[in-house]
Short mmCIF file of C-alpha atoms in Angstrom, two decimals:
data_model
loop_
_atom_site.label_atom_id
_atom_site.label_comp_id
_atom_site.label_asym_id
_atom_site.label_seq_id
_atom_site.Cartn_x
_atom_site.Cartn_y
_atom_site.Cartn_z
CA MET A 1 0.19 -0.11 -0.15
CA SER A 2 2.25 2.32 -1.09
CA GLU A 3 0.57 4.10 -4.16
CA GLY A 4 -0.12 7.82 -3.76
CA ALA A 5 2.14 11.05 -2.36
CA PRO A 6 1.24 12.91 0.84
CA ILE A 7 -1.80 15.21 0.14
CA SER A 8 -1.52 18.17 2.03
CA ALA A 9 -4.86 18.72 4.89
CA ALA A 10 -4.91 21.99 2.97
CA THR A 11 -5.02 21.11 0.16
CA PHE A 12 -7.39 18.09 1.11
CA GLY A 13 -10.14 21.06 2.66
CA ARG A 14 -10.05 22.35 -0.94
CA GLN A 15 -11.43 18.89 -2.95
CA ILE A 16 -13.74 18.78 -0.45
CA VAL A 17 -14.88 21.87 -0.77
CA ASN A 18 -14.78 22.29 -4.74
CA LYS A 19 -16.92 19.11 -4.70
CA PHE A 20 -19.18 19.37 -2.01
CA PRO A 21 -20.49 23.69 -1.61
CA GLY A 22 -22.25 22.91 1.34
CA VAL A 23 -18.93 21.88 3.49
CA GLU A 24 -16.57 23.95 5.20
CA CYS A 25 -13.21 23.21 6.29
CA ILE A 26 -10.72 24.52 8.63
CA PRO A 27 -6.90 23.38 8.59
CA LYS A 28 -5.80 23.40 12.23
CA GLU A 29 -2.92 22.57 14.18
CA ASP A 30 -1.61 19.46 14.91
CA GLY A 31 -2.31 17.86 11.44
CA ILE A 32 -5.78 18.46 11.74
CA LEU A 33 -8.50 18.73 9.52
CA GLU A 34 -11.43 20.35 10.94
CA CYS A 35 -15.02 19.66 8.24
CA ILE A 36 -18.18 21.29 9.41
CA VAL A 37 -20.31 19.04 7.12
CA PRO A 38 -23.80 19.55 7.00
CA ALA A 39 -26.49 16.10 7.84
CA ASP A 40 -27.14 14.90 4.94
CA LYS A 41 -24.12 15.55 3.40
CA ILE A 42 -21.56 13.17 5.74
CA ARG A 43 -21.84 10.02 3.67
CA ASP A 44 -20.94 12.02 0.45
CA VAL A 45 -18.05 13.22 2.67
CA VAL A 46 -16.81 9.57 4.48
CA GLY A 47 -16.99 8.27 0.90
CA MET A 48 -14.72 10.94 -0.57
CA ILE A 49 -12.36 10.40 2.21
CA ASP A 50 -12.53 5.84 1.28
CA GLU A 51 -11.97 6.55 -1.89
CA GLU A 52 -9.19 9.37 -2.02
CA ILE A 53 -7.00 8.31 1.37
CA HIS A 54 -6.06 4.99 0.65
CA ASP A 55 -5.19 4.15 4.34
CA ALA A 56 -7.81 6.02 5.37
CA PHE A 57 -8.68 4.91 9.40
CA PRO A 58 -11.68 5.55 10.83
CA GLU A 59 -11.10 5.82 14.70
CA SER A 60 -14.20 6.88 16.35
CA VAL A 61 -17.20 8.52 15.94
CA PHE A 62 -19.61 9.59 19.33
CA GLY A 63 -22.12 12.22 20.08
CA VAL A 64 -21.92 15.69 22.16
CA ASP A 65 -25.01 16.35 24.05
CA LEU A 66 -25.07 20.74 23.76
CA GLN A 67 -28.35 21.01 25.48
CA GLU A 68 -31.81 22.18 24.74
CA ASP A 69 -31.98 19.31 21.80
CA LYS A 70 -28.61 20.21 19.71
CA TYR A 71 -26.18 17.23 19.63
CA GLU A 72 -23.17 16.77 17.99
CA LEU A 73 -21.94 14.23 16.02
CA ILE A 74 -17.82 13.89 15.60
CA TYR A 75 -15.90 11.54 13.10
CA ILE A 76 -12.59 10.91 13.46
CA PHE A 77 -10.28 9.58 10.61
CA TRP A 78 -6.86 9.07 10.91
CA SER A 79 -4.19 8.83 7.42
CA ARG A 80 -1.14 7.73 8.40
CA THR A 81 0.17 9.19 4.72
CA ASN A 82 -1.06 12.11 4.98
CA ARG A 83 -0.17 12.32 8.87
CA THR A 84 -3.62 13.91 9.23
CA GLN A 85 -6.53 13.63 11.48
CA TYR A 86 -9.75 14.38 9.52
CA HIS A 87 -12.65 15.17 12.12
CA LEU A 88 -16.10 15.78 10.33
CA ARG A 89 -18.25 17.38 13.11
CA VAL A 90 -22.32 17.03 12.18
CA SER A 91 -24.60 19.06 13.97
CA LEU A 92 -28.03 17.98 14.79
CA GLU A 93 -31.45 18.83 16.00
CA GLY A 94 -34.66 17.82 17.59
CA SER A 95 -35.45 15.49 20.14
CA ASN A 96 -35.10 12.22 17.74
CA PRO A 97 -32.11 13.51 15.74
CA GLU A 98 -30.70 10.98 12.57
CA VAL A 99 -28.17 10.86 10.23
CA GLU A 100 -27.23 8.47 7.52
CA THR A 101 -25.06 5.57 9.23
CA VAL A 102 -21.70 5.01 7.28
CA CYS A 103 -21.22 1.75 8.87
CA ASP A 104 -21.15 0.15 5.04
CA ILE A 105 -18.44 2.52 4.15
CA PHE A 106 -16.22 1.42 7.40
CA PRO A 107 -17.29 -1.19 8.78
CA GLY A 108 -15.11 -0.38 12.36
CA MET A 109 -17.82 2.31 12.58
CA GLU A 110 -20.39 0.75 12.82
CA TRP A 111 -20.47 -0.73 17.20
CA HIS A 112 -19.38 3.25 17.47
CA GLU A 113 -22.61 4.17 15.56
CA ARG A 114 -24.35 1.22 18.01
CA GLU A 115 -22.70 2.94 21.05
CA THR A 116 -23.47 6.73 20.04
CA HIS A 117 -27.46 5.36 19.72
CA GLU A 118 -27.79 4.10 23.14
CA MET A 119 -26.08 6.43 25.12
CA PHE A 120 -27.56 9.49 22.77
CA GLY A 121 -30.88 8.28 21.29
CA ILE A 122 -29.28 9.46 17.68
CA GLY A 123 -30.76 7.17 15.26
CA PHE A 124 -28.50 5.87 11.86
CA LYS A 125 -30.29 5.06 8.91
CA GLY A 126 -29.69 2.15 7.09
CA HIS A 127 -27.52 0.78 10.65
CA PRO A 128 -28.11 -3.37 10.37
CA ASP A 129 -27.99 -3.75 14.05
CA LEU A 130 -28.84 -1.10 16.66
CA ARG A 131 -29.87 -2.91 19.62
CA LEU A 132 -28.35 -1.95 22.46
CA LEU A 133 -24.56 -2.99 23.17
CA LEU A 134 -23.09 -1.63 26.77
CA LEU A 135 -26.58 -0.78 28.44
CA PRO A 136 -28.25 -3.93 30.02
CA GLU A 137 -32.18 -4.62 28.76
CA GLU A 138 -33.48 -3.68 31.99
CA LEU A 139 -32.06 0.00 32.42
CA GLU A 140 -34.87 2.68 33.34
CA GLY A 141 -34.22 5.48 31.78
CA LYS A 142 -32.90 6.23 28.35
CA PHE A 143 -30.04 7.64 26.53
CA PRO A 144 -27.10 7.83 29.32
CA LEU A 145 -24.87 10.35 28.04
CA ARG A 146 -27.37 12.73 27.72
CA LYS A 147 -27.01 15.42 29.88
CA SER A 148 -30.79 15.17 31.39
CA PHE A 149 -29.71 11.88 31.83
CA VAL A 150 -30.03 11.96 36.16
CA THR A 151 -27.72 10.08 38.26
CA ASP A 152 -28.57 9.75 41.63
CA ARG A 153 -28.28 7.22 43.92
CA ALA A 154 -32.72 7.72 43.60
CA ARG A 155 -32.05 5.60 40.59
CA LEU A 156 -31.63 2.50 42.11
CA GLU A 157 -35.22 2.60 43.82
CA GLU A 158 -36.62 4.02 40.33
CA ALA A 159 -35.34 0.57 38.62
CA ASP A 160 -36.02 -1.68 41.15
CA ARG A 161 -32.71 -2.40 42.32
CA THR A 162 -32.08 -2.91 46.32
CA PRO A 163 -30.78 0.70 47.97
CA PRO A 164 -26.99 -0.16 49.55
CA LYS A 165 -27.24 -1.01 53.18
CA PRO A 166 -26.62 1.85 55.78
CA ASN A 167 -23.41 0.78 56.82
CA ALA A 168 -23.68 -0.42 60.71
CA THR A 169 -24.46 2.01 63.72
CA GLU A 170 -22.85 -0.95 66.66
CA GLY A 171 -21.44 -3.94 66.36
CA GLY A 172 -23.15 -7.71 66.48
CA ALA A 173 -22.09 -11.08 66.56
CA SER A 174 -21.21 -12.24 63.43
CA GLU A 175 -23.37 -15.05 62.17
CA MET B 1 -15.36 -22.94 3.02
CA SER B 2 -18.25 -23.94 4.93
CA PRO B 3 -19.58 -27.62 4.09
CA ASP B 4 -22.89 -27.35 2.34
CA ILE B 5 -24.10 -31.08 3.28
CA LEU B 6 -24.64 -30.25 7.25
CA ASP B 7 -27.89 -27.48 7.55
CA GLU B 8 -28.57 -27.80 10.59
CA THR B 9 -27.12 -25.49 12.69
CA THR B 10 -26.54 -25.23 16.72
CA GLU B 11 -25.65 -22.50 18.82
CA VAL B 12 -23.25 -21.72 21.33
CA TRP B 13 -22.50 -19.01 23.98
CA PHE B 14 -18.35 -18.95 24.20
CA GLY B 15 -18.50 -17.21 27.46
CA PRO B 16 -19.26 -15.82 29.79
CA GLN B 17 -18.31 -18.69 32.45
CA HIS B 18 -15.97 -19.84 30.58
CA VAL B 19 -11.89 -20.17 31.37
CA SER B 20 -11.04 -17.98 28.64
CA ALA B 21 -14.02 -15.41 28.40
CA HIS B 22 -12.74 -13.34 31.41
CA GLY B 23 -15.99 -11.00 30.95
CA TRP B 24 -17.23 -11.65 27.35
CA ALA B 25 -19.23 -14.23 26.07
CA ALA B 26 -19.75 -14.20 21.73
CA LYS B 27 -22.45 -16.40 20.65
CA LEU B 28 -21.14 -18.50 18.12
CA THR B 29 -23.74 -20.62 15.11
CA LEU B 30 -21.81 -23.71 13.79
CA VAL B 31 -22.47 -25.68 11.45
CA GLY B 32 -20.54 -28.90 12.12
CA ASP B 33 -17.39 -28.30 13.57
CA TYR B 34 -17.10 -24.35 11.49
CA VAL B 35 -18.23 -21.27 12.82
CA VAL B 36 -20.68 -19.68 9.95
CA GLU B 37 -21.71 -16.36 12.56
CA CYS B 38 -20.15 -14.91 15.26
CA ASP B 39 -21.90 -12.17 17.28
CA PRO B 40 -19.68 -10.84 20.00
CA ASN B 41 -21.38 -9.25 22.94
CA ALA B 42 -19.99 -6.73 25.19
CA GLY B 43 -21.08 -4.37 28.09
CA TYR B 44 -19.95 -7.46 31.22
CA PHE B 45 -18.05 -4.75 32.64
CA HIS B 46 -19.68 -1.72 31.21
CA ARG B 47 -19.43 1.07 34.30
CA SER B 48 -19.79 4.37 31.93
CA ALA B 49 -16.21 5.14 32.65
CA GLU B 50 -17.50 8.03 30.35
CA LYS B 51 -20.49 9.05 32.83
CA CYS B 52 -18.33 8.78 35.67
CA LEU B 53 -15.39 11.32 34.09
CA GLU B 54 -18.29 14.17 34.07
CA PHE B 55 -18.22 13.99 37.35
CA ARG B 56 -14.41 13.93 38.38
CA ASN B 57 -12.10 16.57 38.92
CA PHE B 58 -8.59 16.95 35.69
CA ARG B 59 -6.38 15.12 38.39
CA GLN B 60 -8.75 12.48 39.34
CA GLY B 61 -9.94 11.38 35.59
CA SER B 62 -6.17 9.42 34.75
CA LEU B 63 -7.81 7.32 37.97
CA ILE B 64 -10.71 6.15 35.85
CA MET B 65 -8.53 6.17 32.78
CA GLU B 66 -5.91 3.67 34.22
CA ARG B 67 -8.70 0.92 35.64
CA LEU B 68 -9.71 0.41 32.16
CA CYS B 69 -6.54 -1.55 30.87
CA MET B 70 -4.80 -2.45 34.51
CA LEU B 71 -2.19 -4.52 32.46
CA GLU B 72 -1.15 -1.05 30.50
CA ALA B 73 -1.28 1.58 32.89
CA PHE B 74 0.72 3.75 31.83
CA LEU B 75 -0.45 3.95 28.77
CA ALA B 76 -4.16 3.88 29.64
CA GLU B 77 -4.34 7.11 31.33
CA TYR B 78 -2.07 8.65 28.97
CA PRO B 79 -4.47 10.14 26.42
CA TYR B 80 -6.51 11.45 29.35
CA ILE B 81 -3.25 13.95 30.85
CA GLN B 82 -1.97 14.21 26.85
CA ALA B 83 -5.92 16.28 26.34
CA VAL B 84 -5.33 17.97 29.70
CA GLU B 85 -2.32 19.48 28.99
CA LYS B 86 -3.45 20.42 25.65
CA ILE B 87 -6.03 22.82 27.24
CA ALA B 88 -4.47 24.21 30.43
CA GLU B 89 -1.31 24.43 28.16
CA LEU B 90 1.26 23.01 30.76
CA GLU B 91 4.77 22.81 30.24
CA VAL B 92 6.38 19.26 30.85
CA PRO B 93 10.04 19.12 32.81
CA GLU B 94 12.39 17.22 30.99
CA ARG B 95 12.93 14.70 33.45
CA ALA B 96 9.25 14.12 33.45
CA LYS B 97 8.92 13.09 29.71
CA VAL B 98 11.76 10.97 29.91
CA MET B 99 10.57 9.25 32.75
CA ARG B 100 7.12 8.66 31.29
CA THR B 101 8.46 7.51 28.44
CA ILE B 102 10.34 5.01 30.13
CA MET B 103 7.41 3.51 32.25
CA MET B 104 5.29 3.49 28.92
CA GLU B 105 7.81 1.32 27.64
CA ALA B 106 8.15 -1.07 30.83
CA SER B 107 4.18 -1.10 30.77
CA ARG B 108 4.42 -2.85 27.44
CA ILE B 109 6.71 -5.38 27.86
CA HIS B 110 4.44 -6.28 31.09
CA SER B 111 1.48 -6.40 29.17
CA LEU B 112 2.57 -8.13 26.36
CA GLN B 113 4.43 -11.18 28.35
CA PHE B 114 0.47 -11.29 30.13
CA TRP B 115 -0.62 -12.02 27.03
CA TRP B 116 1.43 -14.19 25.62
CA GLY B 117 1.39 -16.59 28.69
CA GLN B 118 -2.63 -15.89 28.26
CA PHE B 119 -2.69 -16.96 24.37
CA SER B 120 -0.02 -19.67 24.91
CA ALA B 121 -2.64 -21.46 27.78
CA GLU B 122 -5.76 -21.05 25.31
CA LEU B 123 -3.70 -22.69 22.79
CA GLY B 124 -3.25 -25.13 25.58
CA LEU B 125 0.25 -24.88 26.29
CA PHE B 126 0.46 -24.46 30.10
CA ALA B 127 4.30 -24.34 30.58
CA MET B 128 4.33 -20.98 29.06
CA LEU B 129 1.51 -19.50 30.92
CA LEU B 130 3.70 -19.14 34.00
CA TRP B 131 7.12 -18.54 32.58
CA PRO B 132 6.25 -15.32 30.94
CA TRP B 133 4.25 -14.19 33.95
CA VAL B 134 7.06 -15.00 36.15
CA ASP B 135 9.40 -12.33 34.54
CA ARG B 136 6.55 -10.34 34.78
CA GLU B 137 6.58 -10.10 38.29
CA PHE B 138 9.81 -8.14 38.10
CA PHE B 139 8.07 -5.52 36.34
CA LEU B 140 5.28 -5.43 38.73
CA ASP B 141 8.31 -5.15 41.85
CA THR B 142 9.34 -2.30 39.59
CA PHE B 143 6.05 -0.44 39.78
CA GLU B 144 5.21 -1.04 43.61
CA GLU B 145 8.78 0.60 44.05
CA LEU B 146 7.95 3.01 42.19
CA SER B 147 4.68 3.73 42.88
CA GLY B 148 3.43 1.70 45.99
CA SER B 149 1.27 -0.22 43.88
CA ARG B 150 1.26 -3.28 41.38
CA HIS B 151 -1.12 -2.12 38.77
CA ALA B 152 -3.06 1.22 39.17
CA VAL B 153 0.01 3.14 39.13
CA SER B 154 -1.33 6.34 38.97
CA TYR B 155 1.89 7.57 37.73
CA SER B 156 1.33 10.75 35.04
CA THR B 157 -0.49 13.45 36.28
CA PRO B 158 -0.98 16.93 33.96
CA GLY B 159 2.02 18.64 33.93
CA GLY B 160 5.04 16.16 34.91
CA VAL B 161 4.85 12.57 37.41
CA LYS B 162 3.77 11.91 40.93
CA TYR B 163 6.67 9.79 42.03
CA ASP B 164 10.62 10.30 40.95
CA PHE B 165 13.43 7.79 40.50
CA ASN B 166 15.64 6.41 42.79
CA ASP B 167 18.06 3.93 42.79
CA LYS B 168 16.21 0.90 44.15
CA VAL B 169 13.45 1.82 40.83
CA LEU B 170 16.32 1.74 38.98
CA LYS B 171 18.20 -1.04 39.67
CA LYS B 172 14.68 -3.51 39.91
CA LEU B 173 14.01 -2.00 36.19
CA ASP B 174 17.33 -3.14 35.64
CA ILE B 175 16.82 -6.68 36.88
CA ALA B 176 13.52 -7.15 35.26
CA LEU B 177 15.23 -6.33 31.65
CA GLU B 178 18.18 -8.39 32.41
CA ARG B 179 16.32 -11.45 33.29
CA PHE B 180 13.88 -10.33 30.69
CA GLU B 181 16.46 -9.89 28.00
CA ASP B 182 18.16 -13.42 29.01
CA ARG B 183 15.17 -15.99 28.92
CA MET B 184 12.72 -14.41 26.04
CA PRO B 185 14.81 -15.21 22.95
CA MET B 186 15.24 -19.13 24.46
CA MET B 187 11.50 -18.60 25.84
CA ARG B 188 10.05 -17.71 22.39
CA ASP B 189 11.94 -20.38 20.10
CA MET B 190 10.30 -22.87 21.92
CA LEU B 191 7.35 -21.87 21.86
CA MET B 192 7.70 -20.39 17.96
CA GLY B 193 9.96 -23.74 16.99
CA SER B 194 6.84 -26.12 18.36
CA PRO B 195 5.19 -27.90 15.59
CA THR B 196 1.66 -27.60 17.95
CA PHE B 197 1.96 -24.07 17.96
CA ARG B 198 2.75 -23.54 14.23
CA ALA B 199 -0.29 -25.88 13.76
CA ARG B 200 -2.76 -23.77 15.47
CA THR B 201 -1.73 -20.55 14.28
CA GLU B 202 -0.33 -20.44 10.85
CA GLY B 203 -3.33 -19.16 8.55
CA ILE B 204 -5.61 -18.93 11.05
CA GLY B 205 -7.29 -15.29 11.54
CA GLN B 206 -5.40 -14.28 8.53
CA TYR B 207 -7.07 -10.40 6.73
CA THR B 208 -5.44 -7.87 4.72
CA LEU B 209 -3.89 -4.72 5.72
CA LYS B 210 -6.71 -2.93 4.10
CA GLN B 211 -8.88 -4.88 5.56
CA GLY B 212 -7.23 -4.58 8.82
CA LEU B 213 -8.12 -0.77 8.43
CA LYS B 214 -11.36 -1.11 7.72
CA PHE B 215 -12.17 -3.04 10.51
CA GLY B 216 -10.17 0.06 12.68
CA LEU B 217 -7.39 -2.32 13.64
CA SER B 218 -4.12 -0.34 15.18
CA GLY B 219 -1.17 -1.43 16.87
CA PRO B 220 0.37 -4.98 16.69
CA PRO B 221 -2.32 -6.43 13.85
CA ILE B 222 -1.65 -3.98 11.42
CA LYS B 223 1.85 -3.65 11.82
CA ALA B 224 1.83 -7.40 11.44
CA CYS B 225 0.80 -6.30 7.98
CA GLY B 226 3.60 -5.17 6.89
CA LEU B 227 2.91 -0.93 7.49
CA PRO B 228 4.04 1.06 10.14
CA MET B 229 1.56 2.73 11.45
CA ASP B 230 2.87 4.03 15.09
CA LEU B 231 1.65 6.76 16.64
CA ARG B 232 5.18 6.89 18.37
CA LYS B 233 6.99 7.85 15.20
CA ASP B 234 3.99 9.37 13.16
CA ALA B 235 2.40 11.81 15.34
CA PRO B 236 5.43 11.80 18.00
CA ASP B 237 3.90 13.87 21.24
CA PRO B 238 6.25 16.97 22.56
CA ASN B 239 5.85 15.74 25.75
CA LEU B 240 7.06 12.13 25.31
CA ALA B 241 10.73 11.37 25.12
CA TYR B 242 10.74 9.05 21.86
CA ASP B 243 11.96 11.52 19.38
CA MET B 244 14.99 12.10 21.43
CA ILE B 245 16.84 8.82 20.41
CA ASP B 246 16.98 6.83 17.23
CA TRP B 247 14.72 3.92 16.90
CA GLU B 248 12.71 1.28 14.50
CA VAL B 249 9.29 0.67 13.89
CA PRO B 250 9.08 -2.92 14.21
CA VAL B 251 7.11 -4.39 11.01
CA THR B 252 6.54 -8.16 10.24
CA GLU B 253 6.17 -8.93 6.59
CA SER B 254 4.69 -12.62 5.93
CA LYS B 255 6.82 -14.67 2.97
CA GLU B 256 3.68 -16.32 2.19
CA HIS B 257 1.08 -13.93 2.32
CA PRO B 258 2.50 -10.73 2.01
CA GLY B 259 0.34 -7.50 3.14
CA GLU B 260 -1.40 -10.35 4.96
CA SER B 261 -1.04 -11.06 8.34
CA ASP B 262 -2.51 -14.44 10.57
CA ALA B 263 -1.85 -15.36 13.85
CA TYR B 264 1.57 -16.34 14.11
CA ASP B 265 2.79 -13.08 12.55
CA ARG B 266 1.35 -11.46 15.41
CA MET B 267 2.50 -13.36 17.99
CA VAL B 268 6.23 -12.44 15.66
CA GLN B 269 5.09 -8.95 16.23
CA ARG B 270 4.46 -8.63 19.27
CA PHE B 271 8.08 -10.52 20.49
CA LYS B 272 9.54 -7.76 18.39
CA GLU B 273 7.60 -4.92 19.83
CA MET B 274 9.01 -6.63 22.64
CA GLU B 275 12.67 -5.95 22.20
CA THR B 276 11.76 -2.74 20.50
CA SER B 277 10.32 -1.57 23.98
CA VAL B 278 13.51 -2.91 25.94
CA GLU B 279 15.62 -1.46 23.28
CA ILE B 280 14.34 2.44 23.81
CA ILE B 281 14.24 1.93 27.35
CA ARG B 282 17.86 1.15 27.66
CA LYS B 283 18.41 3.93 25.56
CA LEU B 284 16.76 6.67 27.00
CA LEU B 285 17.78 5.77 30.82
CA PRO B 286 21.38 7.00 30.31
CA LEU B 287 19.51 10.55 29.29
CA VAL B 288 17.35 11.24 32.10
CA PRO B 289 18.10 14.47 33.12
CA GLU B 290 18.52 16.40 36.74
CA GLY B 291 15.66 18.47 37.62
CA PRO B 292 12.20 18.99 38.70
CA ILE B 293 9.23 16.26 38.08
CA ILE B 294 6.59 18.60 37.63
CA ASP B 295 5.86 21.97 37.08
CA SER B 296 5.32 23.59 40.20
CA LYS B 297 2.61 25.65 38.84
CA ALA B 298 0.58 22.45 37.07
CA ARG B 299 -1.42 21.57 39.94
CA ALA B 300 -3.11 25.08 40.16
CA LYS B 301 -4.01 25.50 36.42
CA ALA B 302 -4.91 21.83 36.26
CA ASN B 303 -8.22 22.69 38.85
CA ARG B 304 -9.78 25.12 36.81
CA LEU B 305 -9.40 24.90 33.12
CA PRO B 306 -10.48 27.46 30.24
CA GLU B 307 -13.15 26.80 27.96
CA GLY B 308 -11.08 24.01 24.86
CA GLU B 309 -11.27 20.91 23.15
CA ALA B 310 -8.23 18.87 22.37
CA TYR B 311 -7.70 15.52 21.63
CA GLY B 312 -5.61 12.56 22.88
CA ARG B 313 -3.67 10.11 21.79
CA VAL B 314 -1.24 7.27 22.56
CA GLU B 315 0.45 3.77 21.22
CA GLY B 316 -1.07 1.74 23.33
CA THR B 317 0.32 -1.84 23.15
CA ARG B 318 -3.41 -2.89 21.79
CA GLY B 319 -3.56 -0.05 19.10
CA ILE B 320 -4.26 3.56 19.32
CA SER B 321 -5.81 4.55 22.52
CA THR B 322 -7.37 8.10 22.43
CA LEU B 323 -9.53 10.48 24.57
CA TRP B 324 -11.29 13.39 23.81
CA LEU B 325 -11.66 16.16 26.25
CA LYS B 326 -14.41 18.44 26.10
CA THR B 327 -14.60 21.85 28.99
CA THR B 328 -16.41 24.73 29.20
CA ASP B 329 -14.77 27.99 30.84
CA LYS B 330 -13.47 27.71 34.16
CA ALA B 331 -14.99 23.95 34.11
CA GLN B 332 -13.67 22.19 37.27
CA THR B 333 -15.13 18.96 35.17
CA PRO B 334 -14.94 17.98 31.93
CA TYR B 335 -17.86 18.56 30.02
CA ARG B 336 -17.56 15.46 27.46
CA ALA B 337 -15.10 13.11 27.71
CA LYS B 338 -14.88 9.88 25.33
CA ILE B 339 -12.56 6.89 25.00
CA ARG B 340 -11.36 5.36 22.33
CA GLY B 341 -10.22 1.91 23.60
CA PRO B 342 -8.52 -0.03 20.69
CA CYS B 343 -9.85 -3.19 21.77
CA PHE B 344 -13.55 -1.86 21.04
CA ASN B 345 -13.12 -2.23 17.36
CA SER B 346 -10.15 -5.67 17.35
CA TYR B 347 -13.48 -7.26 19.65
CA TYR B 348 -15.71 -5.91 16.55
CA SER B 349 -14.10 -7.51 13.92
CA LEU B 350 -14.17 -10.68 15.23
CA LYS B 351 -18.02 -10.46 13.74
CA HIS B 352 -16.05 -10.94 10.30
CA LEU B 353 -12.82 -12.68 11.36
CA VAL B 354 -13.93 -16.01 12.24
CA PRO B 355 -16.25 -17.27 10.26
CA GLY B 356 -14.90 -20.23 8.58
CA ALA B 357 -12.88 -20.61 10.90
CA LYS B 358 -13.79 -24.48 12.54
CA PHE B 359 -14.87 -23.83 16.51
CA ALA B 360 -11.75 -24.94 17.53
CA ASP B 361 -9.95 -21.96 16.46
CA PHE B 362 -12.23 -19.53 17.28
CA ILE B 363 -9.70 -18.78 20.64
CA VAL B 364 -6.75 -18.89 18.13
CA VAL B 365 -8.21 -15.34 16.46
CA PHE B 366 -9.75 -14.01 19.66
CA GLY B 367 -6.30 -14.52 21.51
CA SER B 368 -4.53 -13.19 18.24
CA LEU B 369 -5.40 -9.87 18.53
CA ASP B 370 -5.17 -9.39 21.91
CA PRO B 371 -8.55 -7.87 23.02
CA TYR B 372 -8.68 -6.61 26.73
CA PRO B 373 -12.68 -6.52 27.73
CA GLY B 374 -11.77 -3.22 29.77
CA TRP B 375 -11.32 -1.28 27.01
CA TRP B 376 -14.71 -2.28 24.63
CA ASP B 377 -16.85 -2.08 28.05
CA ARG B 378 -15.36 1.06 29.98
#
């Protein structure tokens, strides 16, 4: 896999913008190319990364809860040849935000999307398998990584779990 | 590869009570002796580390990080430290940079020794379980002398390190390295030369470089395909000392199937990784400069961070581990912290790598990717 000369972050940013005018690309320090991508363009941009960068490595995709029903998705790719990280940022709104999946282009993103789905309630259209990944079926309340999720001892009762026993106040004989 | 004459399928849960499946389980669909479908299940260890990080301040966060992978604690805690240092713009003293790097490499050797023993045991070679684990104790002794703890070391802290080297630590590190150099080649040849071992690993779990990259594999599973993708070289961190010395990223290029790797190649690759780590430590030890081990203002500066975002990455034993950190102005805790464990992807890739293999080879494919449940469950 030695084909292809390195493409600088600025050049690749211009290529993306030329092809997809709605996208905004900002080269940053530390070899990061930050792209602000409209939600309906994400498959195009990820597809372009797959075609143009032969050693594109899918690092991660994750959500950020910006509160008031605003969310941000960040996709991160790394290219060793170009020594560049591609950070694609997608803004989403509404109580049921949704975006198209990219896991058929990069299978490595499949579980990252599945995790984002269960933790943030962000839908991925066309994803083959959106079952719960890390969370137990019996968890009450939804989307633990949203800021509105209550993390409190009180949740133990709510979820029908036994609250921890209070500390013993006096000593007693062992059984 | 799957035989057509058998159309009856059997479902078998591999784990979580199986001795090799310590906290994970995969549902395998078998036709005869062949696996036709593999559904890896995660979540048995899930403690919501990312949410926990939102409730810990910037000096406490690394304690959660190192618990995700106790075997490479020095490396696992580092992405968080790196991200905090970037946002707080902390300067790290030279002495701390070199000491961090040395301990990270020691941690890598120790983690690989653990894996090597365990992988051998998974193949049924139980003698090879305990030999590397005995040698590993000497590294744990070093960690204990340095930090007081064998596993949960919490060594790096924003702006430097917590514990200084002393003569006892250096002596113990030297004993561990000498013992390793003395015994590793003999044990390696004994294991790799064994016909049983070759028969069990050659051609098992084979994938091309392109497939490996698409699955999101990194670290030794990619380097075993012949691509020297290594963050230590590709994206050298100014707060570590990898660029102070001359060293080469080890790669394994198979003669039988160039550009691809099987379980045997990955084993070869990891032995090379250990040798490289020893070389890095040996070259860095004379270069430890005198001076402070932490920036005296670091504690105050890491108390409250300005608004910002940073992405910390480190080349761990198992691949690229990262942490994405977002802070709000004057906050004492992160707004969002996202952990990417390398094993999240290697465990996922079993879904694609296992079908077509024999049932008995499932554990070989699994073990050759060196997954650690803490990294995917978090």
